[in-house]
Amino acid sequence: MKHIREQWKVLLAGAIGQLAREKGVELSPAAADIVVETPPKPELGDIGFPMFSFSKALRMGPPQIALALVERLAGATAPGTAKAVGPYLNVFVDRAALAKVLIEEARKPGYGSSASLSGTKIMMEFSSPNTNKPLHLGHLRNDVLGESVSRILRANGAELLKINLVNDRGVHICKSMLSYMVYGGGRTPADEGKKSDHFVGDYYVKFNELKKEDEKAEEKAQDLLVKWEAGDPAVLKLWKTMNEWAVGGIKKTYERTGISFDKYYYESQIYLTGKEEVQKGLASGAFFKAEDGSVRIDLSPLGLEEKVLLRKDGTSIYMTQDIGLAIHRHDDWPFDRLVYVVANEQQYHFKVLFHILERLGYGWAKNLYHLSYGLVNLPEGRMKTREGTVVDADALLDSLRDLALEEIQAKGREEAVGDAADIAEKIALGAVHYYLIQATPAKDMIFNPKDSLSFNGDTGPYIQYMGARISSMLRKHEKGEGNAQGGTVRPELLAGDAEWELVRRIAAYPEAVEQAGAEYNPAFVAAQLYDLAAAFSKFYHDNPILNCEDKDTAATRLALAAAVKAVLEHGLFLTCIPFLEAM
RNA sequence: GCGUUCGUAGCUCAGCUGGAUAGAGCGACGGACUUCGAAUCCGUAGGUCGGGGGUUCGACUCCCUCCGGACGCACCA
């Protein structure tokens, strides 16, 4: 569809130029100057070109321009027919021809993928959990965004490296350690039959109790950190044990949600890097030494104050680490772009970080991107650890899975579905991931538990359901049932409005994938999938497919359904929603 | 106070680089299963696109201003 639009743009640009010459007017628009649009109703055409903007120069009313252009384009070889519709020049494409191509293309494996980013190496950092507690709903948004954008970029031809920076050191880690030392009694997750990250998280929560009992708790945690940095063997041993529990449990959740990484970085291993880089910057004059001995950068070019990069005692801070880490990573794997999926509360941090790297003279610094996303809030407001309102990722998935299972049982579909528990789990995942991805990343969103439990309407399971229904039809056909047996696929039968509605949505899909990649926004894919699923649902409700009396029509519609299925499979994968053959 | 960002139907969200009567879902109300799986489909009600200016042939979309919310403005991560 895109290439057809481009062809028309070129034709129109030429025709407008010609018209201008005839009128003795100076005007020769480029193809890029032609505005394209999709008419609100199919009856009006498939592609629309508003003529308003040329009105003044040509001293003609837009409707007259449209008419004049149609006349001049009458002889041109172009895909489709131009028609003047008021102030618009609308194109009616050759539906049968396009349907023929799409039906074939869409059923091939790579439909929706492109090469628009081929040759581009992109590193994607996301998730970045703390090792003192299990993942919560906010992490799920981060994870699914990172994973989905990665898949989308890869579908657009990019070479991807997904990395996870585990925050496994710091005073917050020491708090859960201290709490365990006081209350743990040497118990292990296995002793309590608990998922290991939750086990660790519970001690982190218990630190609040400890603070009430021991007013020096904060101080003690700080001491623990000092000992950790000094390499105290006992402290390191406990730290290692608890981190393994935490990371092990977190990885189980990744496995459950289908998130994966090509490489893990651990903060404990790299938190000291960056100091050297700062020294280099000091030597090159990018930074300066303040009177108190700390190293700083002047951020007035950004309209900001100065920022400390090394404390006066020479120790590093968060920013120092990130400077070192970025450089280290580029050495590891020379990327063209590096995307950080991090919540929007760190916008300032990344703005400054990118600026600093640029000042240090790294050319790739201009290709760093902070994929900033908003908080997931509850209807009552922000999630708060202290108030216990944090929605735990595992618990959320569990409850959704249980509800889906009940639904399967209520419909008596356990037999038909195969492994009911597994299907229920996948429906739960589809529900959560779709919910998190349909909203624009930049915006804060409200997670309404009640709504999220619904599998109806604009949801992941709705799309999964349409995929399952089509799969079911195709299975029947393969078993020799239905009227499509022996029928011939005739694309001209897809020229009707109902079929065309589906064809044009299939045609629009690859563009959505490309746009999603260009804007790091999987919501475009999600929206496209929902529209396609809804269009199909309406279509097959009104039009018999396997039961259609005419063999050829049945076969053709089935081929269309198969094309829809292929797009759904492709798109669901990109949005981290499992495709289901049955549910 | 300064900066960033958001404000679209009762609720949750779309609205493509400004373009043809502002769209979905949920909720409400009313319909549709002896036919391909009703986790479905159809219909009705519901919006001065936060307010006010401006640019434009045309503004939900761009600019200014005000109001309201979120998040930042650490030698914490």
XYZ file of C-alpha atoms (C1' of nucleotides) in Angstrom:
660
model
C 0.000 0.000 0.000
C 2.846 2.300 0.856
C 4.505 1.931 -2.518
C 1.226 2.699 -4.229
C 0.922 5.905 -2.268
C 4.459 6.842 -3.161
C 3.786 6.297 -6.847
C 0.777 8.552 -6.706
C 2.682 11.230 -4.878
C 5.174 11.358 -7.708
C 2.423 11.454 -10.317
C 0.566 14.193 -8.509
C 3.639 16.288 -7.970
C 4.273 16.139 -11.691
C 0.691 16.896 -12.636
C 0.524 19.857 -10.294
C 3.721 21.215 -11.766
C 2.268 20.847 -15.233
C -0.933 22.580 -14.235
C 1.096 25.406 -12.774
C 3.077 25.832 -15.960
C -0.121 25.953 -17.982
C -1.331 28.733 -15.773
C 2.012 30.459 -15.891
C 2.497 30.035 -12.187
C 5.760 29.249 -10.426
C 5.058 25.992 -8.580
C 6.764 22.662 -8.769
C 6.116 20.576 -5.673
C 8.235 17.565 -4.814
C 6.643 14.226 -4.089
C 7.398 14.763 -0.418
C 5.246 17.895 -0.414
C 2.143 15.938 -1.301
C 0.002 15.210 1.724
C -1.513 11.737 1.828
C -4.418 10.591 3.879
C -6.838 7.758 4.252
C -10.426 8.788 3.485
C -12.771 8.290 6.414
C -15.056 5.998 4.439
C -14.155 3.347 1.880
C -16.815 4.677 -0.511
C -14.776 7.837 -0.831
C -11.702 5.995 -1.965
C -8.673 4.214 -0.607
C -6.097 6.982 -0.679
C -6.844 10.686 -0.326
C -4.939 13.789 -1.342
C -6.199 17.135 -0.027
C -5.776 19.964 -2.547
C -6.117 22.925 -0.201
C -2.485 23.815 0.016
C -2.107 24.441 -3.731
C -5.172 26.603 -3.912
C -3.533 29.929 -3.288
C -0.604 29.510 -5.664
C -2.748 28.195 -8.478
C -5.493 30.709 -7.800
C -8.041 27.912 -8.100
C -10.477 26.382 -5.672
C -9.410 22.988 -4.311
C -12.299 21.147 -6.019
C -11.282 22.665 -9.366
C -7.698 21.581 -8.837
C -8.822 18.036 -8.084
C -10.901 17.969 -11.252
C -8.133 19.425 -13.379
C -5.648 16.879 -12.078
C -7.953 13.959 -12.694
C -8.222 15.086 -16.317
C -4.469 15.284 -16.711
C -3.889 11.943 -15.047
C -6.438 10.095 -17.136
C -3.824 8.631 -19.437
C -1.170 7.910 -16.825
C -0.279 4.376 -15.919
C -0.936 4.162 -12.254
C -2.181 1.583 -9.800
C -5.825 2.549 -9.429
C -8.167 5.282 -10.555
C -8.189 8.916 -9.540
C -11.420 10.684 -8.787
C -12.215 14.176 -7.611
C -14.219 14.107 -4.412
C -14.854 17.706 -3.423
C -11.547 19.321 -2.474
C -9.832 15.942 -2.447
C -8.327 13.877 -5.168
C -9.026 10.331 -4.125
C -7.602 7.158 -5.516
C -9.486 3.919 -5.791
C -6.960 1.132 -5.950
C -7.466 -2.048 -7.898
C -8.786 -4.131 -5.037
C -8.567 -7.508 -6.714
C -4.999 -6.939 -7.764
C -3.884 -5.797 -4.356
C -5.850 -8.547 -2.637
C -4.142 -11.112 -4.816
C -0.701 -9.896 -3.875
C -1.503 -9.521 -0.196
C -3.136 -12.892 0.208
C 0.043 -14.446 -1.047
C 2.515 -12.185 0.691
C 0.806 -12.113 4.059
C 0.868 -15.869 4.353
C 4.596 -15.976 3.862
C 6.604 -16.015 7.112
C 8.293 -12.637 6.831
C 5.233 -10.503 6.162
C 5.391 -7.453 8.411
C 9.152 -7.573 8.681
C 11.279 -5.139 6.746
C 14.862 -4.204 6.127
C 14.466 -0.558 7.070
C 17.015 -0.874 9.886
C 19.246 -3.511 8.414
C 22.893 -2.945 9.144
C 22.081 -1.055 12.336
C 23.409 -2.393 15.604
C 21.180 -1.496 18.484
C 21.812 -2.222 22.121
C 18.771 -2.247 24.322
C 18.995 -1.994 28.079
C 15.915 -2.810 30.066
C 14.497 -4.311 33.228
C 17.464 -3.536 35.487
C 16.027 -5.043 38.669
C 17.218 -4.536 42.213
C 18.233 -7.697 43.974
C 16.394 -6.911 47.165
C 12.865 -7.631 46.044
C 10.803 -9.431 43.418
C 9.467 -7.791 40.276
C 6.319 -5.742 40.478
C 3.868 -4.338 37.966
C 6.145 -1.428 37.103
C 8.886 -3.847 36.087
C 6.437 -5.707 33.909
C 5.820 -2.536 31.940
C 9.528 -1.983 31.559
C 10.170 -5.599 30.608
C 7.441 -5.878 28.026
C 8.359 -2.529 26.527
C 11.991 -3.491 26.233
C 11.345 -6.942 24.900
C 8.671 -5.792 22.486
C 10.644 -2.865 21.113
C 13.600 -5.220 20.689
C 11.513 -7.649 18.697
C 10.084 -4.846 16.599
C 13.484 -3.387 15.835
C 14.719 -6.818 14.942
C 11.719 -7.280 12.650
C 12.809 -4.102 10.932
C 16.186 -5.618 10.237
C 18.272 -4.287 13.097
C 20.868 -6.353 14.863
C 19.935 -6.341 18.522
C 21.716 -6.979 21.777
C 19.428 -7.042 24.792
C 21.147 -6.359 28.043
C 20.149 -6.301 31.667
C 21.981 -4.239 34.255
C 21.354 -5.851 37.611
C 21.490 -3.460 40.538
C 23.048 -5.809 43.009
C 24.877 -3.471 45.329
C 24.163 -0.508 47.496
C 22.648 0.282 50.815
C 19.219 -1.071 49.875
C 20.748 -4.492 49.330
C 22.462 -4.235 52.688
C 19.141 -3.571 54.364
C 17.700 -6.896 53.339
C 20.979 -8.547 54.362
C 20.901 -6.950 57.787
C 17.299 -7.909 58.240
C 18.110 -11.484 57.307
C 20.990 -11.543 59.772
C 18.596 -10.569 62.539
C 15.484 -12.558 61.612
C 16.635 -15.159 59.127
C 18.076 -17.747 61.444
C 19.918 -19.333 58.561
C 16.720 -20.392 56.807
C 16.602 -20.789 53.043
C 13.828 -20.304 50.515
C 13.554 -24.062 50.232
C 12.936 -24.326 53.973
C 9.908 -22.129 53.629
C 8.841 -23.342 50.233
C 9.012 -19.828 48.900
C 10.081 -18.453 45.544
C 13.576 -17.242 46.294
C 13.183 -13.599 45.219
C 10.084 -13.279 47.372
C 11.988 -14.788 50.248
C 14.605 -12.045 49.924
C 11.974 -9.393 49.410
C 10.255 -10.351 52.633
C 13.397 -9.541 54.589
C 13.649 -6.212 52.845
C 10.141 -5.425 54.005
C 11.028 -6.637 57.509
C 13.738 -4.008 57.638
C 10.963 -1.562 58.499
C 10.262 -3.613 61.614
C 13.906 -3.695 62.424
C 14.079 0.064 62.270
C 11.439 0.272 64.959
C 13.227 -2.190 67.197
C 16.707 -0.872 66.574
C 17.135 2.798 66.024
C 20.633 2.201 64.728
C 19.422 -0.034 61.909
C 20.103 2.528 59.173
C 23.574 3.100 60.494
C 24.241 -0.611 60.634
C 23.163 -1.016 57.052
C 25.584 1.705 56.087
C 28.353 -0.077 58.002
C 27.527 -3.235 56.142
C 28.001 -1.421 52.873
C 31.413 -0.207 53.974
C 32.372 -3.755 54.921
C 31.076 -4.992 51.575
C 33.213 -2.481 49.734
C 36.189 -3.485 51.849
C 35.666 -7.063 50.809
C 34.737 -8.556 54.195
C 34.479 -12.302 53.472
C 31.489 -13.007 55.722
C 29.540 -10.103 54.302
C 30.424 -11.061 50.760
C 29.317 -14.599 51.388
C 25.889 -13.579 52.621
C 25.611 -11.020 49.846
C 26.371 -13.655 47.264
C 23.902 -16.138 48.698
C 21.064 -13.649 48.873
C 21.785 -12.266 45.443
C 21.640 -15.692 43.942
C 18.266 -16.196 45.542
C 16.997 -12.895 44.270
C 18.366 -13.142 40.751
C 17.333 -16.778 40.483
C 13.737 -15.927 41.342
C 13.672 -12.938 39.049
C 14.928 -15.053 36.165
C 12.068 -17.446 36.763
C 9.676 -14.578 36.269
C 11.430 -13.598 33.042
C 11.042 -17.132 31.851
C 7.401 -17.025 32.715
C 6.806 -13.799 30.836
C 8.957 -14.667 27.846
C 11.549 -11.973 28.504
C 15.166 -12.731 27.732
C 18.563 -11.090 27.589
C 21.666 -11.647 25.545
C 23.898 -10.360 28.267
C 23.803 -9.515 31.959
C 25.838 -6.759 33.530
C 26.146 -6.594 37.289
C 26.554 -3.282 38.955
C 28.837 -4.799 41.579
C 31.318 -5.631 38.872
C 31.378 -2.318 37.103
C 30.473 0.357 39.628
C 34.034 1.552 39.812
C 34.482 2.026 36.099
C 34.024 5.545 35.002
C 36.507 7.095 37.356
C 39.209 6.855 34.698
C 36.955 8.398 32.117
C 36.278 11.288 34.414
C 40.004 11.754 34.898
C 40.467 11.829 31.152
C 37.753 14.419 30.877
C 39.504 16.448 33.511
C 42.707 16.300 31.484
C 40.987 17.296 28.281
C 39.288 20.203 29.956
C 35.749 18.872 29.610
C 35.504 18.867 33.405
C 37.090 20.934 36.106
C 38.259 20.538 39.673
C 36.256 22.536 42.159
C 37.765 24.301 45.137
C 36.725 21.516 47.471
C 38.558 18.966 45.335
C 35.551 17.363 43.675
C 35.468 16.971 39.896
C 32.545 18.669 38.200
C 31.103 19.571 34.873
C 29.596 22.888 33.959
C 26.173 22.264 32.503
C 25.351 25.802 31.509
C 25.165 24.756 27.830
C 22.101 22.782 28.903
C 20.851 25.619 31.004
C 21.615 23.634 34.139
C 23.865 23.983 37.156
C 27.077 22.126 37.645
C 27.141 18.449 38.380
C 29.581 16.541 40.578
C 31.174 13.549 38.882
C 33.696 12.531 41.528
C 33.396 13.347 45.189
C 36.221 15.162 46.872
C 37.353 11.861 48.387
C 37.588 10.465 44.878
C 34.640 8.094 45.158
C 32.243 7.751 42.298
C 28.534 8.388 42.076
C 25.712 7.032 39.949
C 26.540 9.293 37.032
C 30.192 8.244 37.090
C 29.170 4.628 36.786
C 26.879 5.233 33.880
C 29.561 7.154 32.015
C 31.990 4.286 32.421
C 29.391 1.683 31.649
C 28.310 3.286 28.385
C 31.886 3.467 27.156
C 32.606 -0.042 28.356
C 29.584 -1.342 26.484
C 30.525 0.401 23.300
C 33.911 -1.285 23.533
C 32.205 -4.623 24.129
C 29.838 -4.333 21.241
C 30.186 -1.238 19.041
C 26.576 -0.239 18.678
C 25.099 2.376 16.407
C 22.423 3.113 18.937
C 21.895 2.408 22.592
C 18.408 2.565 24.037
C 17.802 2.806 27.764
C 14.363 1.712 28.849
C 14.060 3.577 32.117
C 11.173 5.299 33.898
C 10.606 8.973 33.186
C 11.709 10.028 36.648
C 15.256 9.713 35.329
C 14.924 12.090 32.400
C 17.323 14.551 33.937
C 19.896 11.870 34.530
C 19.959 10.737 30.917
C 19.881 14.205 29.496
C 23.000 14.978 31.465
C 24.633 11.621 30.802
C 24.261 11.973 27.046
C 25.580 15.481 27.162
C 28.624 14.423 29.167
C 29.473 11.628 26.761
C 29.239 14.039 23.891
C 31.564 16.432 25.651
C 33.997 13.609 26.149
C 34.084 13.419 22.394
C 32.286 10.160 21.731
C 30.631 10.408 18.349
C 28.097 7.729 19.151
C 26.776 9.737 22.075
C 24.276 11.452 19.817
C 22.695 8.072 19.117
C 21.840 7.327 22.698
C 18.157 7.275 23.432
C 16.246 7.276 26.660
C 13.025 5.377 26.102
C 11.200 7.027 28.909
C 7.986 5.556 30.154
C 5.422 6.625 32.692
C 4.493 5.100 35.986
C 1.877 2.445 36.412
C -0.490 3.775 39.029
C -3.435 2.262 40.810
C -6.880 3.854 40.840
C -6.091 4.939 44.412
C -2.803 6.493 43.351
C 0.824 5.562 43.277
C 2.050 2.144 44.374
C 3.905 2.402 47.654
C 6.195 -0.252 49.070
C 5.707 0.994 52.590
C 1.951 0.875 52.336
C 2.013 -2.556 50.806
C 0.108 -1.442 47.711
C 2.703 -2.724 45.286
C 1.236 -5.143 42.783
C 3.515 -8.154 42.717
C 4.194 -9.524 39.244
C 3.962 -13.205 40.092
C 0.849 -12.785 42.202
C -0.852 -10.800 39.469
C -0.107 -13.438 36.867
C -1.269 -16.154 39.241
C -4.624 -14.572 39.826
C -5.177 -13.868 36.145
C -4.225 -17.422 35.311
C -6.681 -18.775 37.855
C -9.458 -16.661 36.412
C -8.672 -17.777 32.882
C -8.694 -21.364 34.020
C -12.106 -20.889 35.607
C -13.289 -19.459 32.320
C -12.006 -22.449 30.390
C -13.695 -24.786 32.814
C -16.937 -22.842 32.770
C -17.053 -23.177 29.004
C -16.253 -26.858 29.247
C -13.259 -26.490 26.992
C -10.639 -28.342 28.981
C -10.673 -31.237 26.550
C -10.588 -29.103 23.417
C -7.791 -26.949 24.720
C -5.292 -29.630 25.652
C -3.208 -28.434 28.577
C -5.714 -26.129 30.247
C -3.319 -24.829 32.884
C -0.772 -23.875 30.247
C -3.339 -22.145 28.069
C -4.675 -20.265 31.095
C -1.179 -19.044 31.861
C -0.762 -17.811 28.308
C -4.069 -16.008 28.373
C -3.024 -14.302 31.600
C 0.186 -13.213 29.974
C -1.671 -11.946 26.924
C -3.966 -9.924 29.151
C -1.184 -8.254 31.127
C 1.120 -7.576 28.224
C -1.563 -6.126 26.012
C -2.824 -3.961 28.833
C 0.662 -2.583 29.440
C 1.502 -2.103 25.805
C -1.630 -0.524 24.375
C -0.876 2.737 26.163
C 1.714 5.144 24.796
C 4.945 4.546 26.750
C 5.520 8.161 27.684
C 2.261 8.454 29.562
C 1.560 7.402 33.077
C -1.157 4.806 33.095
C -3.668 3.536 35.546
C -3.829 -0.152 36.174
C -7.318 -1.017 37.171
C -7.244 -4.562 38.551
C -10.930 -4.995 37.838
C -10.559 -4.021 34.158
C -7.422 -6.028 33.692
C -9.241 -9.129 34.831
C -11.629 -8.774 31.946
C -10.908 -10.832 28.865
C -13.510 -9.025 26.758
C -13.287 -6.003 24.543
C -10.052 -4.266 23.715
C -7.815 -6.863 25.362
C -5.077 -9.335 24.607
C -7.317 -12.379 25.019
C -9.765 -10.936 22.504
C -7.029 -10.955 19.892
C -5.871 -14.373 20.995
C -9.433 -15.586 20.637
C -9.661 -14.476 17.013
C -6.404 -16.250 16.300
C -7.756 -19.390 17.929
C -10.983 -19.212 15.969
C -9.178 -18.963 12.669
C -6.858 -21.764 13.688
C -9.884 -23.872 14.476
C -11.322 -23.230 11.022
C -8.088 -24.105 9.330
C -7.872 -27.337 11.298
C -11.328 -28.289 10.166
C -10.454 -27.591 6.603
C -7.345 -29.714 6.846
C -9.394 -32.542 8.228
C -11.491 -32.390 5.097
C -14.455 -30.554 6.579
C -16.185 -27.497 5.141
C -16.972 -26.310 1.652
C -13.589 -24.909 0.763
C -12.390 -28.333 -0.299
C -11.347 -28.214 -3.899
C -12.253 -24.548 -4.245
C -10.080 -22.087 -6.100
C -8.788 -18.930 -4.466
C -10.048 -16.045 -6.582
C -8.822 -12.684 -5.278
C -11.434 -10.782 -7.267
C -13.943 -12.146 -4.779
C -12.260 -10.013 -2.123
C -13.199 -6.723 -3.766
C -16.410 -6.361 -1.752
C -16.477 -3.848 1.076
C -16.464 -6.400 3.894
C -13.504 -8.333 2.499
C -11.741 -5.179 1.445
C -11.901 -3.861 4.975
C -9.779 -6.819 6.028
C -7.451 -6.612 3.064
C -6.625 -2.972 3.710
C -5.902 -3.705 7.357
C -3.546 -6.476 6.356
C -1.934 -4.019 3.981
C -1.517 -1.455 6.741
C 0.215 -3.852 9.111
C 3.813 -3.608 7.862
C 3.623 0.162 8.081
C 2.564 -0.097 11.706
C 5.577 -2.284 12.443
C 7.853 0.212 10.796
C 6.336 3.139 12.615
C 6.494 1.278 15.913
C 10.189 0.744 15.281
C 10.837 4.308 14.256
C 9.138 5.651 17.369
C 10.024 2.891 19.802
C 6.345 2.442 20.416
C 4.769 -1.031 20.315
C 1.326 0.495 20.867
C 1.063 1.016 17.112
C 1.348 -2.705 16.562
C -1.080 -3.478 19.362
C -3.680 -1.085 17.953
C -3.294 -2.535 14.485
C -3.775 -6.047 15.821
C -6.901 -5.113 17.675
C -8.392 -3.397 14.644
C -7.603 -6.361 12.472
C -9.039 -8.834 14.969
C -12.191 -6.752 15.378
C -12.594 -6.430 11.617
C -12.232 -10.146 11.250
C -14.668 -10.838 14.035
C -17.267 -8.696 12.356
C -16.541 -10.228 8.989
C -16.883 -13.821 9.954
C -19.919 -13.088 12.014
C -21.672 -11.783 8.935
C -20.095 -13.969 6.288
C -19.905 -17.735 6.258
C -16.466 -19.095 5.454
C -16.326 -22.872 5.656
C -20.093 -23.008 5.396
C -20.226 -20.779 2.379
C -22.073 -22.623 -0.373
C -19.861 -21.494 -3.194
C -16.641 -23.504 -3.141
C -14.438 -20.786 -4.562
C -15.793 -18.139 -2.241
C -15.230 -20.477 0.695
C -11.658 -21.169 -0.396
C -10.958 -17.498 -1.008
C -12.337 -16.396 2.322
C -10.391 -19.130 4.038
C -7.221 -17.883 2.403
C -8.077 -14.406 3.653
C -8.595 -15.820 7.144
C -5.235 -17.550 6.918
C -3.628 -14.256 5.971
C -5.254 -12.612 8.984
C -3.936 -15.400 11.161
C -0.423 -14.942 9.838
C -0.506 -11.245 10.648
C -1.903 -11.903 14.108
C 0.827 -14.439 14.787
C 3.515 -12.048 13.652
C 2.128 -9.107 15.598
C 1.368 -11.021 18.773
C 4.924 -12.205 18.827
C 6.125 -8.618 18.513
C 3.988 -7.575 21.457
C 4.951 -10.536 23.636
C 1.498 -12.057 23.624
C 1.349 -15.815 23.082
C -0.501 -16.979 20.001
C -2.990 -19.722 20.791
C -4.221 -22.386 18.418
C -7.093 -23.029 20.780
C -8.399 -21.471 23.980
C 10.572 29.079 41.964
C 12.827 26.638 37.420
C 12.606 22.444 33.908
C 10.201 18.199 31.551
C 5.621 16.082 30.643
C 0.457 15.211 30.569
C -4.883 17.129 30.601
C -9.965 13.916 24.602
C -17.207 10.484 26.600
C -18.829 8.494 33.749
C -13.976 5.172 33.631
C -9.445 3.297 30.720
C -7.234 4.651 26.228
C -6.734 5.818 20.330
C -6.559 9.933 17.078
C -0.675 8.866 11.647
C 4.207 14.280 9.802
C -2.412 20.086 10.992
C -6.996 18.107 6.756
C -13.306 15.499 5.028
C -19.359 14.365 10.412
C -13.506 13.515 17.034
C -12.903 7.062 17.530
C -12.590 2.297 20.471
C -13.242 -0.669 24.921
C -15.483 -0.876 29.748
C -19.768 0.623 32.335
C -25.474 1.826 31.269
C -29.755 0.550 28.286
C -31.869 -2.607 24.216
C -31.208 -6.616 20.766
C -28.812 -11.427 18.189
C -27.069 -18.398 19.459
C -31.369 -25.637 16.072
C -25.678 -23.012 11.210
C -18.100 -22.303 10.931
C -16.442 -21.992 19.242
C -21.451 -16.086 22.023
C -14.000 -15.085 25.581
C -18.578 -13.049 19.756
C -21.750 -9.560 16.986
C -25.432 -5.318 16.279
C -27.995 -0.898 18.084
C -28.967 3.498 21.627
C -27.355 7.169 25.060
C -22.766 9.853 26.272
C -17.515 14.821 24.304
C -17.741 23.390 24.409
C -10.984 17.728 22.770
C -8.859 21.720 30.694
C -9.915 27.659 29.907
C -8.545 31.864 26.844
C -5.825 34.015 22.863
C -2.845 33.431 18.196
C -0.858 31.223 13.319
C -3.647 28.829 9.025
C -8.040 27.982 3.624
C -8.378 24.393 7.831
C -6.154 23.185 14.804
C -7.423 17.554 19.318
C -2.719 18.209 16.562
C 1.710 24.081 16.001
C 2.840 28.938 19.205
C 1.685 32.039 23.703
C -0.822 32.406 28.343
C -3.600 30.743 32.501
C -5.617 26.525 35.436
C -4.872 21.437 37.084
C -1.939 16.713 37.783
C 2.691 13.852 37.541
C 7.908 13.737 37.629
C 12.520 15.962 38.117
C 15.872 20.241 39.792
C 21.582 15.444 45.264
C 28.641 14.755 46.349
C 21.004 8.464 46.476
C 20.700 4.832 43.028
